[in-house]
Structures are given as C-alpha cells and as structure tokens.
C-alpha cells in the first residue's frame, strides 16, 4: 500500500478517536493518491485493498519469479538473474528496478555430445578479464563405470546474456578437455554448487559442496583422504586460470553444525534443524565468498531445501582457504537469513505464511551496497501442500533479495527475509538513507537503535533486542541534520513484537508549518489470528515532492507501551 502525501500547513487540534486522528481548526484533510489492489494474495485478515507502490523507489519480495539457486549480478544499470529452472539449459531474466522482470531467455544449452545435458543446477556467473564465465553443475555418467554423479563445468560468453559456450581446449594442467569431459572432475565423488572468487591480487579460488556419502577409497590423484562423514560439506581449491583448478590445494573448509573443523562436537544447532534429514545426514551447500576489510566471509546454506529451516549462514577467515570459524556468541549469530526457529516452535509456526526456505544465496554488489539474492518457498505456508492456493506450484522456489549489511565491528547481517517495501539501492533510485547521518532524540532515551540500520527478526527468542522502548502516552522523536537535506520518503519500522506495535503515526512535522497527520500502519503486515507482525515491516510515507529541511519530528499517541525498530529518511543531501 502506498500513499503519495501532500504537505499542508500544520495548525492542529488533535483529537484521539479509537486508533485514528482528525485535524480541526480548519486544517484541510490530508490528500493522498490510491492505487488498485495487485493480484498478489496476502493475509486474508487484511482489510487493506490498496497495494501498489512506487517501483522507482521501493521493491518488495512478492516471490513471483520461478527460480532456485539464484545468481544475480548488476552490470551497467541492469540486474541479471540466473538459476535452476529447467534441467536442460540455463535462462536469464533482467530488470532495472527489481520489480519488473523480462521474460526468460535461454543463455546456455549444452551442445550435443556434452558430458552433462541434464540436471543443470546452480549457475555461478563471474566476469574475469573481458569474458563472462558460467560455472555450473550437471549429471555425469562415467563412460567406463556407468556410475552417475554430479560434476562441474564451465561455459564462456562475451556478455551476461550469453550465449555461453561450453569450454573445450587444453587447460593449464596440460589436459585436453573435450565436450565429453567435465572441466572440473572428481570422478567417483559427487560435487556441486561451484562458486569462483577472485581475490584482490587476481588469484582465483573455487568453492563447492562435496557429498562425502560418495567418498571412495582415495584415488591416486586425490590429495587428501575423504572419509564418509555422512554429510555434505564445503571445500575450496585454488585455480590456475578460469577453467583449471589446482587439485593439489583441495581443502576441507566447513561442516554442518561445527563451529570450526577443530571441534569434535556440533555446537551450531540451527544447521542441523532439518526434519527431512532426521539425523541421518547433514548438509551445507551453495557457497559464496565476499572479502571485506581483509576478512574472507564464506556464506553457505544449511538444512534441506524442502524445509522451512533452509537458511544462509557464514563463517569468517583470514585467508581464502581457511581456517574458517563461525561466530556463535549470541543467538543464531552466524545465521544471515532464514527462519530463526525449529519446526514446531513458536517462531517457526509464525513464519509460515511469511517467508520460509530462504537459501542458496549469491551476493550482488550494486554500487557501494551489497544485496543477497536467494530462493524462498513460493508456497509461503507448507511445502508440497495447499494445492488449492498454489495450483501446480506447491514445490516451487522463487527469487528474493535483501541487503547484506555490516555492523560497526565489520560483522555481516541482514534485515531479512522481508515481505514489505524496501528501498531500492542508491544507484538505482538516486536516493539514500540520510538517517544514518542524523542525530536522533527520543524522549530523553538512548536512540542509538533508531538509525543503526538493524531491525530484529525473532521475538520470543534469545535474540538481542535492538529496539527503542516507549511508555504509553504522547511520545515524539526528533531527527536533526547538521545542514538541511532533501527528503523524499520516511520509513518508520514497527516493533517486531505484536504486543508493542503501533497502529498509526499521529503526525510528522517537517518544520515551517509543513506536516502530515494520521498515517495508518499497513494491516497486511499483521496476522490477527496468531497475534503476529511480519518482521522488518514499516510505515512507508512517500512525499509527492521532495522537501528541504534540517529537522523532522515524528509523534505517536499510544494508550500502551510500544517500541520502534528503525527510522529511515530517504532523500538526497544535494540536488
């Protein structure tokens, strides 16, 4: 739901009537523009029929793009997204606003005679030099043993749209690679989900998931023993060039549930929550690497993709091939994105209908910002069920995206998954969040949490609460800038605790007699049956025209104690 607010002279006599406010003393009623409801289905309890929004300012995770294992890149003003869709080719879709996507276009189909023509999974797209490389997984049948497993290949193109052509030639190891040969083969073993990372010095590394259940007695060329640990783990290897790995550097990096590989017992509980595995197997897959301030952050996904608990975690190291350690000092500290509770728990049951099964993420740099692209269950309620609500799509996966952020200590986090309006990246919209540069005062309280770019995800857990608490009554928040700025929108994030949510903003005063009254909270972010509020949801107030101000005051009137998670002032410092 979006309102375009027109400012008016702020001369008010405020009268509280239930949960609404009216203006008197001749103040004109607020004017706004409404839009028709979209075709997306939301909470049946919602009485909101207005669901459009400005796609040049916001995006929302409506999960309407069929795609698993997504890879998203941003190049020359265009987003490109690839993923597991068909099983015999790879397709690409494009967008400039993360809302409107083009129809899919095939960018790679293996040639006749290729080693892998079916079960094409998990594309990884990287620009290395002046070429684009598509790394992928496919089913391989050994011509000698007839054994089937997954191996990894690479195709090369001149643009993100392709067409990509499978690599053949003599690689840096002196091996002749034909169409019948996987470029990256570990025969007798199942390997998948390749990701290639280029370090600052130009050195390339590949990360992938290795199913240790397929371990055999080591081949002569294997550089290390690979016992069957009953799990799928993350391995890494240095590369000699974009099409050749240095198998002598193969290194085991991450195992499900273990804080690091020195531990002998599992201490990261969430990585073993998957009810589908039920103790018979554990899994980490879908690796992706990012380097920041000299640290290597290796992200991955744990649990089974069919379960709500499929989620993204991370480990950190001082070097590309480890040792990797998973932060675990606070509740789910190393879970970047996912349902923060096991099946049957309070928090898990309330995420049903919201967003579940978020995993296999890639990281997309958009200007100076980072975004996670991930897949989530298209069926927001129960995988494989509710055919009447999701006809033919109960087991689909869909493309979603949220920001990857870093705190003052350099630790990564996300405010997701989201199912509410989110600001577009600055290079896309032209606007940025100015609140991080403002001074915020809140009734004499410490307001550090109101502009720390963090919103909580899991009420009723051990997660540290980073919300600002207010007592019942009329409470005001003052946002002051050192010099005037141009404001286009204000986003005020409600509490993640249903019992501390607010239902309306009494007024927003921009100074010089300009203001807004009676801003209602979007009811589709609430589930009245379970007394649940969607995490990371906000009042989104978009102004019809930018205004110039150095001070904003936001006032609430509440008959109960309440809390707020974050305030964003969207605009520009200069025009």
Coordinates of C-alpha atoms in Angstrom, one line a residue:
X1 CA 0.0 0.0 0.0
X2 CA 1.4 3.4 -1.0
X3 CA 0.3 6.9 -0.3
X4 CA 1.7 10.0 -2.0
X5 CA 1.4 12.6 0.7
X6 CA 0.8 16.3 0.0
X7 CA 2.0 18.6 2.8
X8 CA -0.2 21.2 4.3
X9 CA 0.0 23.9 7.0
X10 CA 0.4 22.2 10.3
X11 CA -2.0 24.0 12.6
X12 CA -3.6 21.2 14.5
X13 CA -6.1 20.4 17.3
X14 CA -5.5 16.6 17.7
X15 CA -8.5 14.6 18.9
X16 CA -8.0 10.9 19.6
X17 CA -10.8 8.7 18.4
X18 CA -10.1 4.9 18.8
X19 CA -7.0 4.5 16.7
X20 CA -7.4 7.4 14.4
X21 CA -6.7 11.1 14.5
X22 CA -8.6 14.0 13.0
X23 CA -7.4 17.6 12.4
X24 CA -9.5 20.6 13.3
X25 CA -9.3 24.4 13.4
X26 CA -9.9 24.5 9.7
X27 CA -6.9 22.3 8.8
X28 CA -7.6 20.7 5.4
X29 CA -7.9 16.9 5.3
X30 CA -4.8 15.1 4.2
X31 CA -4.8 14.3 0.4
X32 CA -3.4 11.1 -1.0
X33 CA -3.4 9.1 -4.1
X34 CA -4.7 5.5 -4.0
X35 CA -4.0 2.6 -6.4
X36 CA -5.8 -0.6 -7.2
X37 CA -5.0 -3.8 -5.5
X38 CA -2.5 -6.1 -7.2
X39 CA -3.1 -9.7 -8.0
X40 CA -0.7 -10.9 -5.2
X41 CA -2.5 -12.7 -2.4
X42 CA -1.9 -11.5 1.1
X43 CA -3.2 -12.2 4.6
X44 CA -6.9 -13.0 4.4
X45 CA -7.4 -11.0 7.6
X46 CA -6.2 -7.8 6.0
X47 CA -8.8 -5.1 5.2
X48 CA -6.4 -3.2 3.0
X49 CA -7.3 -3.1 -0.7
X50 CA -4.6 -0.7 -1.8
X51 CA -1.4 -2.4 -2.7
X52 CA 0.6 -0.6 -5.4
X53 CA 3.9 1.2 -4.7
X54 CA 6.5 3.3 -6.5
X55 CA 8.8 0.9 -8.2
X56 CA 11.3 3.6 -8.8
X57 CA 11.7 4.0 -5.0
X58 CA 10.9 0.6 -3.5
X59 CA 10.9 -3.1 -4.2
X60 CA 9.1 -6.0 -2.5
X61 CA 9.6 -9.7 -2.3
X62 CA 6.5 -10.9 -3.9
X63 CA 8.2 -14.2 -4.9
X64 CA 6.7 -14.4 -8.4
X65 CA 9.9 -15.4 -10.3
X66 CA 10.2 -19.1 -10.5
X67 CA 13.9 -19.8 -9.7
X68 CA 16.0 -21.9 -7.5
X69 CA 19.7 -21.5 -6.6
X70 CA 19.7 -17.9 -7.9
X71 CA 22.7 -16.0 -9.1
X72 CA 22.2 -12.2 -9.5
X73 CA 24.6 -9.7 -10.9
X74 CA 24.3 -5.9 -11.6
X75 CA 26.1 -4.6 -14.7
X76 CA 25.6 -1.2 -16.4
X77 CA 22.3 -0.4 -14.8
X78 CA 20.7 -3.8 -15.3
X79 CA 20.1 -6.7 -12.9
X80 CA 20.6 -10.2 -14.4
X81 CA 19.2 -13.2 -12.6
X82 CA 20.0 -16.9 -13.4
X83 CA 19.0 -20.0 -11.6
X84 CA 17.9 -23.6 -11.6
X85 CA 14.7 -23.5 -13.6
X86 CA 14.7 -26.1 -16.4
X87 CA 17.1 -29.0 -16.2
X88 CA 18.5 -29.0 -19.7
X89 CA 19.5 -25.3 -20.0
X90 CA 20.1 -22.1 -18.2
X91 CA 17.9 -19.0 -18.6
X92 CA 18.4 -15.3 -17.7
X93 CA 15.9 -12.6 -16.8
X94 CA 16.7 -8.9 -16.5
X95 CA 15.3 -5.9 -14.6
X96 CA 16.2 -2.3 -13.9
X97 CA 14.0 -2.0 -10.8
X98 CA 13.9 -5.4 -9.1
X99 CA 10.1 -5.5 -9.6
X100 CA 9.5 -5.7 -13.4
X101 CA 11.5 -8.6 -15.0
X102 CA 11.7 -9.5 -18.6
X103 CA 10.6 -12.9 -19.9
X104 CA 13.3 -15.6 -19.5
X105 CA 15.8 -16.1 -22.3
X106 CA 17.9 -19.2 -22.8
X107 CA 21.6 -18.3 -22.4
X108 CA 23.2 -21.7 -22.3
X109 CA 22.3 -25.1 -23.7
X110 CA 25.0 -27.9 -23.7
X111 CA 25.9 -29.0 -27.2
X112 CA 25.1 -32.5 -28.4
X113 CA 27.8 -34.8 -27.1
X114 CA 28.4 -32.8 -23.9
X115 CA 29.2 -34.7 -20.7
X116 CA 26.3 -33.0 -18.9
X117 CA 23.0 -32.4 -20.7
X118 CA 20.6 -33.0 -17.8
X119 CA 20.2 -31.9 -14.2
X120 CA 21.8 -28.5 -14.8
X121 CA 21.9 -26.7 -11.5
X122 CA 23.3 -23.7 -9.6
X123 CA 24.8 -21.3 -12.1
X124 CA 27.6 -19.0 -11.0
X125 CA 28.3 -16.1 -13.3
X126 CA 31.6 -14.2 -13.0
X127 CA 33.4 -11.6 -15.2
X128 CA 37.1 -12.5 -15.4
X129 CA 39.1 -10.2 -17.7
X130 CA 36.9 -9.4 -20.6
X131 CA 34.9 -12.6 -20.6
X132 CA 31.9 -13.9 -18.7
X133 CA 32.2 -17.4 -17.2
X134 CA 29.2 -19.6 -16.3
X135 CA 30.1 -22.3 -13.8
X136 CA 27.5 -25.0 -13.3
X137 CA 26.6 -28.5 -12.0
X138 CA 25.2 -31.3 -14.2
X139 CA 24.7 -35.0 -14.1
X140 CA 27.7 -37.0 -15.3
X141 CA 27.7 -40.7 -16.3
X142 CA 31.2 -42.2 -16.2
X143 CA 31.7 -43.9 -19.6
X144 CA 33.7 -46.7 -18.0
X145 CA 32.0 -47.5 -14.8
X146 CA 28.5 -46.2 -15.8
X147 CA 28.4 -44.6 -12.3
X148 CA 26.2 -41.4 -12.1
X149 CA 27.1 -38.4 -10.0
X150 CA 27.3 -34.6 -10.2
X151 CA 30.3 -32.9 -11.7
X152 CA 31.1 -29.3 -12.6
X153 CA 31.6 -27.5 -15.8
X154 CA 32.2 -24.0 -17.3
X155 CA 30.9 -22.2 -20.3
X156 CA 32.2 -18.8 -21.7
X157 CA 30.4 -15.8 -23.2
X158 CA 31.0 -12.2 -24.3
X159 CA 28.1 -10.7 -22.3
X160 CA 25.9 -11.5 -19.3
X161 CA 23.1 -12.5 -21.8
X162 CA 25.4 -15.1 -23.4
X163 CA 25.2 -17.2 -25.4
X164 CA 27.6 -19.2 -23.3
X165 CA 29.6 -21.9 -25.0
X166 CA 31.0 -24.9 -23.1
X167 CA 34.7 -24.7 -22.6
X168 CA 36.9 -27.1 -24.6
X169 CA 40.7 -27.0 -25.1
X170 CA 44.0 -27.7 -23.3
X171 CA 43.8 -26.4 -19.8
X172 CA 46.6 -25.1 -17.5
X173 CA 47.3 -28.7 -16.3
X174 CA 48.0 -29.8 -19.9
X175 CA 44.8 -31.8 -20.1
X176 CA 42.7 -31.9 -23.2
X177 CA 39.1 -31.0 -22.3
X178 CA 36.6 -32.2 -24.8
X179 CA 32.8 -31.8 -24.8
X180 CA 32.7 -35.2 -23.1
X181 CA 34.8 -34.0 -20.2
X182 CA 33.7 -32.0 -17.2
X183 CA 36.2 -29.1 -16.8
X184 CA 36.2 -29.8 -13.0
X185 CA 36.0 -33.5 -12.4
X186 CA 36.4 -35.5 -9.2
X187 CA 35.3 -38.9 -10.6
X188 CA 33.7 -41.2 -8.2
X189 CA 32.5 -38.4 -6.0
X190 CA 29.5 -36.0 -6.1
X191 CA 30.5 -32.3 -6.3
X192 CA 28.1 -29.4 -6.9
X193 CA 27.3 -25.7 -6.4
X194 CA 30.6 -24.3 -7.7
X195 CA 31.4 -20.6 -7.0
X196 CA 34.5 -18.8 -8.2
X197 CA 36.0 -15.9 -6.3
X198 CA 38.8 -13.6 -7.5
X199 CA 41.0 -12.1 -4.7
X200 CA 42.5 -8.6 -4.8
X201 CA 45.7 -10.0 -6.3
X202 CA 43.9 -11.6 -9.1
X203 CA 44.2 -15.2 -7.7
X204 CA 41.1 -17.3 -8.4
X205 CA 39.5 -19.8 -6.0
X206 CA 36.7 -22.2 -6.4
X207 CA 34.3 -23.2 -3.6
X208 CA 31.8 -26.1 -3.9
X209 CA 29.8 -28.6 -1.9
X210 CA 31.1 -32.2 -1.6
X211 CA 28.8 -35.0 -0.7
X212 CA 31.0 -37.2 1.5
X213 CA 28.5 -40.0 1.3
X214 CA 30.0 -40.7 -2.1
X215 CA 33.6 -41.0 -0.8
X216 CA 35.5 -43.9 -2.1
X217 CA 39.0 -45.2 -1.3
X218 CA 41.2 -42.3 -2.3
X219 CA 42.2 -42.2 -5.9
X220 CA 45.9 -41.7 -6.6
X221 CA 45.3 -38.2 -7.7
X222 CA 43.3 -37.3 -4.6
X223 CA 45.5 -35.0 -2.3
X224 CA 43.7 -36.0 0.9
X225 CA 41.7 -38.8 2.5
X226 CA 38.0 -38.3 2.3
X227 CA 36.1 -40.4 4.9
X228 CA 32.4 -40.8 4.6
X229 CA 31.2 -38.4 7.3
X230 CA 27.6 -38.7 6.3
X231 CA 27.3 -35.1 5.4
X232 CA 27.7 -32.6 2.6
X233 CA 30.5 -30.2 3.3
X234 CA 32.1 -27.1 1.7
X235 CA 35.5 -27.5 0.1
X236 CA 37.8 -25.0 -1.6
X237 CA 40.6 -25.1 -4.1
X238 CA 43.0 -22.6 -5.7
X239 CA 42.7 -22.2 -9.5
X240 CA 45.4 -21.8 -12.1
X241 CA 43.1 -20.0 -14.5
X242 CA 39.4 -19.6 -15.0
X243 CA 39.0 -23.1 -16.4
X244 CA 41.6 -25.1 -14.4
X245 CA 41.8 -25.9 -10.8
X246 CA 44.9 -26.8 -8.8
X247 CA 43.6 -30.0 -7.3
X248 CA 46.7 -30.3 -5.0
X249 CA 45.3 -27.4 -3.0
X250 CA 41.9 -29.0 -2.3
X251 CA 40.9 -28.1 1.3
X252 CA 38.0 -29.0 3.5
X253 CA 36.5 -25.8 5.0
X254 CA 33.1 -26.1 6.6
X255 CA 30.9 -28.9 8.0
X256 CA 27.3 -28.6 9.2
X257 CA 26.9 -27.8 12.9
X258 CA 30.6 -27.5 13.7
X259 CA 31.9 -24.1 14.7
X260 CA 35.2 -24.9 13.0
X261 CA 36.9 -28.1 11.9
X262 CA 38.9 -28.4 15.1
X263 CA 35.7 -29.1 17.0
X264 CA 34.6 -32.7 17.7
X265 CA 31.0 -31.9 18.6
X266 CA 28.4 -29.8 16.9
X267 CA 27.6 -26.5 18.6
X268 CA 25.8 -24.6 15.8
X269 CA 22.4 -26.1 16.3
X270 CA 20.4 -24.4 13.6
X271 CA 22.5 -26.0 10.9
X272 CA 21.1 -29.4 11.9
X273 CA 17.4 -28.5 12.3
X274 CA 16.2 -30.0 9.1
X275 CA 13.4 -32.6 9.8
X276 CA 13.9 -34.2 6.4
X277 CA 17.4 -35.4 7.4
X278 CA 16.3 -36.6 10.8
X279 CA 19.9 -37.2 11.9
X280 CA 20.8 -39.5 9.0
X281 CA 22.6 -36.7 7.1
X282 CA 23.6 -33.1 7.4
X283 CA 24.2 -30.7 4.6
X284 CA 25.9 -27.4 3.8
X285 CA 25.8 -26.2 0.2
X286 CA 25.6 -23.2 -2.1
X287 CA 28.8 -21.4 -1.0
X288 CA 29.6 -17.8 -1.9
X289 CA 32.6 -15.7 -1.0
X290 CA 33.0 -12.0 -0.2
X291 CA 36.1 -10.2 1.0
X292 CA 35.8 -7.0 3.1
X293 CA 38.4 -5.2 5.1
X294 CA 40.9 -8.0 4.8
X295 CA 38.4 -10.7 6.0
X296 CA 37.0 -13.5 4.0
X297 CA 33.3 -14.2 4.6
X298 CA 32.2 -17.6 3.2
X299 CA 28.4 -17.9 3.1
X300 CA 26.6 -21.2 2.6
X301 CA 23.2 -22.8 3.2
X302 CA 22.4 -25.5 5.7
X303 CA 19.5 -28.0 6.0
X304 CA 17.3 -29.4 3.2
X305 CA 15.8 -27.0 0.6
X306 CA 12.3 -28.5 1.2
X307 CA 12.2 -27.5 4.8
X308 CA 11.3 -24.1 6.3
X309 CA 14.7 -24.2 8.1
X310 CA 16.7 -24.0 4.9
X311 CA 18.8 -20.9 5.8
X312 CA 22.0 -19.0 5.0
X313 CA 24.9 -18.9 7.4
X314 CA 28.5 -17.6 7.3
X315 CA 32.0 -18.3 8.5
X316 CA 35.0 -16.0 8.5
X317 CA 38.7 -16.5 7.9
X318 CA 41.9 -14.5 7.4
X319 CA 42.7 -16.4 4.2
X320 CA 40.8 -17.8 1.2
X321 CA 41.3 -21.5 2.2
X322 CA 40.8 -21.2 5.9
X323 CA 40.8 -21.8 8.8
X324 CA 37.1 -20.8 8.9
X325 CA 35.3 -20.0 12.1
X326 CA 31.5 -19.5 12.7
X327 CA 30.5 -16.7 15.1
X328 CA 28.4 -18.2 17.9
X329 CA 28.4 -15.9 20.9
X330 CA 24.8 -14.8 20.6
X331 CA 21.6 -16.5 19.4
X332 CA 21.9 -17.5 15.8
X333 CA 24.8 -15.1 15.3
X334 CA 26.0 -16.7 12.1
X335 CA 22.6 -17.2 10.6
X336 CA 22.3 -14.4 8.0
X337 CA 18.9 -15.2 6.5
X338 CA 16.2 -17.7 7.5
X339 CA 13.6 -18.8 9.9
X340 CA 15.1 -18.4 13.3
X341 CA 13.4 -21.4 15.0
X342 CA 12.9 -25.1 14.6
X343 CA 9.8 -26.8 13.3
X344 CA 7.1 -26.8 15.9
X345 CA 8.5 -23.8 17.8
X346 CA 6.6 -20.6 18.5
X347 CA 8.7 -18.6 16.0
X348 CA 8.7 -21.2 13.2
X349 CA 4.9 -21.6 13.1
X350 CA 4.6 -17.8 12.8
X351 CA 6.9 -17.6 9.9
X352 CA 4.5 -19.9 7.9
X353 CA 2.6 -17.5 5.6
X354 CA 5.5 -15.1 5.8
X355 CA 8.8 -16.3 4.1
X356 CA 10.4 -19.7 4.5
X357 CA 13.1 -21.9 2.9
X358 CA 15.4 -19.0 2.2
X359 CA 18.7 -20.3 0.9
X360 CA 21.4 -20.8 -1.8
X361 CA 22.3 -17.1 -1.8
X362 CA 24.6 -15.2 -4.1
X363 CA 25.9 -11.8 -3.3
X364 CA 25.4 -8.9 -5.8
X365 CA 27.3 -5.6 -5.5
X366 CA 25.1 -2.7 -6.5
X367 CA 27.2 0.5 -6.5
X368 CA 28.6 0.5 -2.9
X369 CA 25.9 -1.7 -1.5
X370 CA 25.6 -5.4 -1.3
X371 CA 22.4 -7.5 -1.9
X372 CA 21.7 -11.1 -1.2
X373 CA 19.8 -12.9 -3.9
X374 CA 18.2 -16.1 -2.6
X375 CA 15.4 -18.5 -3.3
X376 CA 12.4 -18.9 -0.9
X377 CA 9.5 -21.2 -1.0
X378 CA 6.9 -19.9 -3.4
X379 CA 4.4 -21.7 -1.2
X380 CA 4.6 -19.5 1.9
X381 CA 2.6 -21.9 4.1
X382 CA 3.6 -25.5 3.7
X383 CA 5.9 -27.1 1.1
X384 CA 4.1 -29.6 -1.1
X385 CA 0.7 -28.8 0.3
X386 CA -2.2 -26.4 -0.3
X387 CA -2.7 -27.2 -3.9
X388 CA -5.9 -25.1 -3.9
X389 CA -3.9 -22.0 -3.0
X390 CA -0.8 -22.8 -5.1
X391 CA -2.1 -24.8 -8.0
X392 CA 0.8 -26.7 -9.6
X393 CA 3.3 -24.6 -7.7
X394 CA 3.3 -26.1 -4.2
X395 CA 7.0 -27.1 -4.6
X396 CA 8.3 -24.1 -6.5
X397 CA 11.1 -21.9 -5.4
X398 CA 11.1 -18.2 -6.1
X399 CA 13.7 -15.4 -6.4
X400 CA 14.0 -13.0 -3.4
X401 CA 16.6 -10.4 -2.4
X402 CA 17.6 -8.3 0.6
X403 CA 20.5 -6.2 1.7
X404 CA 23.7 -7.6 3.1
X405 CA 24.9 -5.1 5.7
X406 CA 27.9 -4.8 8.1
X407 CA 27.9 -3.6 11.7
X408 CA 30.5 -1.3 13.3
X409 CA 32.7 -4.3 14.0
X410 CA 32.6 -5.5 10.4
X411 CA 30.2 -8.4 11.1
X412 CA 27.7 -9.1 8.3
X413 CA 23.9 -9.3 8.9
X414 CA 20.7 -8.9 7.0
X415 CA 17.3 -7.3 7.8
X416 CA 15.5 -10.2 6.2
X417 CA 13.8 -12.0 4.8
X418 CA 11.4 -9.2 4.1
X419 CA 7.8 -9.2 2.8
X420 CA 7.3 -5.4 2.9
X421 CA 8.6 -2.4 1.0
X422 CA 12.3 -2.0 0.9
X423 CA 14.3 0.9 -0.5
X424 CA 15.9 0.4 -3.9
X425 CA 19.8 0.7 -4.0
X426 CA 21.0 4.3 -4.3
X427 CA 22.5 3.8 -7.8
X428 CA 19.0 2.6 -8.9
X429 CA 16.7 5.1 -7.2
X430 CA 19.0 8.1 -6.8
X431 CA 18.1 8.3 -3.1
X432 CA 19.9 7.2 0.1
X433 CA 19.0 6.7 3.7
X434 CA 20.0 10.0 5.4
X435 CA 19.0 9.0 8.9
X436 CA 22.4 7.3 9.5
X437 CA 23.9 10.8 9.4
X438 CA 21.3 12.5 11.7
X439 CA 21.1 12.9 15.4
X440 CA 18.0 11.3 16.8
X441 CA 16.5 12.2 20.2
X442 CA 13.6 10.2 21.6
X443 CA 12.0 11.5 24.8
X444 CA 15.4 11.6 26.5
X445 CA 16.1 8.0 25.8
X446 CA 19.1 6.5 24.1
X447 CA 18.0 6.4 20.5
X448 CA 21.0 4.6 19.0
X449 CA 18.9 1.8 17.8
X450 CA 16.7 4.0 15.7
X451 CA 19.3 4.7 13.0
X452 CA 21.6 1.7 13.3
X453 CA 20.2 0.0 10.1
X454 CA 19.1 -3.0 12.1
X455 CA 15.7 -4.5 12.7
X456 CA 15.0 -7.5 14.8
X457 CA 13.7 -10.8 13.3
X458 CA 12.7 -13.1 16.1
X459 CA 10.5 -12.1 19.0
X460 CA 10.3 -14.5 21.9
X461 CA 13.8 -15.9 21.3
X462 CA 17.3 -15.2 22.8
X463 CA 18.0 -12.6 20.1
X464 CA 19.2 -9.3 21.5
X465 CA 16.5 -6.7 21.2
X466 CA 17.7 -3.6 19.4
X467 CA 14.5 -1.6 19.6
X468 CA 13.8 1.7 21.3
X469 CA 11.2 1.3 24.0
X470 CA 8.5 4.0 24.8
X471 CA 6.0 4.3 27.6
X472 CA 2.3 4.9 26.9
X473 CA 1.3 8.4 26.1
X474 CA 2.2 11.1 23.6
X475 CA 5.8 10.4 22.5
X476 CA 8.0 12.3 20.0
X477 CA 11.1 11.5 18.1
X478 CA 13.3 14.4 16.8
X479 CA 15.6 13.8 13.8
X480 CA 18.1 16.6 13.3
X481 CA 20.6 17.1 10.5
X482 CA 23.7 19.3 10.6
X483 CA 22.5 21.0 7.5
X484 CA 19.3 20.9 5.5
X485 CA 18.6 17.8 3.3
X486 CA 16.1 16.9 0.6
X487 CA 13.5 14.4 1.9
X488 CA 11.5 12.1 -0.5
X489 CA 10.2 9.5 1.9
X490 CA 10.1 8.4 5.6
X491 CA 10.1 4.8 6.7
X492 CA 9.3 4.1 10.3
X493 CA 9.8 0.4 11.3
X494 CA 7.3 -1.0 13.7
X495 CA 8.2 -3.3 16.6
X496 CA 8.8 -7.0 15.9
X497 CA 6.7 -7.7 19.0
X498 CA 3.0 -7.7 18.2
X499 CA 2.1 -6.5 21.7
X500 CA 4.4 -3.5 21.3
X501 CA 3.3 -2.5 17.7
X502 CA 1.8 0.9 16.9
X503 CA -1.3 1.3 14.7
X504 CA -0.7 4.9 13.5
X505 CA 1.6 7.8 13.5
X506 CA -0.1 10.9 14.9
X507 CA 1.9 13.4 12.9
X508 CA 5.1 14.1 11.1
X509 CA 6.3 17.7 11.4
X510 CA 8.9 18.8 8.8
X511 CA 9.1 22.4 10.1
X512 CA 7.9 25.7 8.7
X513 CA 4.3 24.6 9.1
X514 CA 4.6 21.6 6.9
X515 CA 3.4 18.2 8.1
X516 CA 1.3 15.0 7.8
X517 CA -1.2 13.5 10.2
X518 CA -2.9 10.2 10.7
X519 CA -0.6 7.7 9.0
X520 CA -2.1 4.2 9.4
X521 CA 0.0 1.1 9.6
X522 CA -0.4 -1.3 6.7
X523 CA -2.7 -4.1 8.0
X524 CA -1.3 -6.7 5.6
X525 CA 1.8 -6.9 7.8
X526 CA -0.3 -8.4 10.6
X527 CA -1.8 -11.8 11.3
X528 CA -4.6 -11.3 13.7
X529 CA -5.2 -15.0 14.4
X530 CA -1.7 -15.7 15.6
X531 CA -1.1 -12.2 17.0
X532 CA 1.9 -11.9 14.8
X533 CA 3.6 -8.9 13.0
X534 CA 5.8 -9.5 10.0
X535 CA 9.5 -8.7 10.9
X536 CA 11.1 -5.7 9.2
X537 CA 7.8 -4.0 8.3
X538 CA 7.4 -0.2 8.2
X539 CA 5.1 2.7 7.7
X540 CA 6.2 3.9 4.2
X541 CA 5.4 7.6 3.7
X542 CA 6.4 8.9 0.2
X543 CA 6.1 12.6 -0.4
X544 CA 4.7 13.8 -3.6
X545 CA 7.6 16.2 -3.9
X546 CA 10.9 16.4 -2.1
X547 CA 11.1 19.0 0.7
X548 CA 14.1 20.8 2.2
X549 CA 14.5 20.6 6.0
X550 CA 17.0 20.1 8.7
X551 CA 14.6 18.8 11.3
X552 CA 11.8 16.2 11.4
X553 CA 9.6 15.4 14.4
X554 CA 7.6 12.2 14.5
X555 CA 4.8 11.9 17.1
X556 CA 2.9 8.8 18.4
X557 CA -0.1 8.7 20.7
X558 CA -0.5 5.3 22.3
X559 CA -2.5 4.0 25.2
X560 CA 0.0 1.3 25.8
X561 CA 3.8 0.9 25.9
X562 CA 5.3 0.5 22.4
X563 CA 8.6 0.1 20.6
X564 CA 10.2 1.1 17.3
X565 CA 12.9 -0.7 15.4
X566 CA 14.3 1.8 12.9
X567 CA 13.7 5.1 11.1
X568 CA 14.9 5.8 7.6
X569 CA 14.8 9.2 5.9
X570 CA 15.1 8.7 2.2
X571 CA 16.4 11.6 0.2
X572 CA 19.4 13.5 -1.1
X573 CA 22.0 15.7 0.5
X574 CA 22.2 17.8 -2.7
X575 CA 20.2 18.1 -5.9

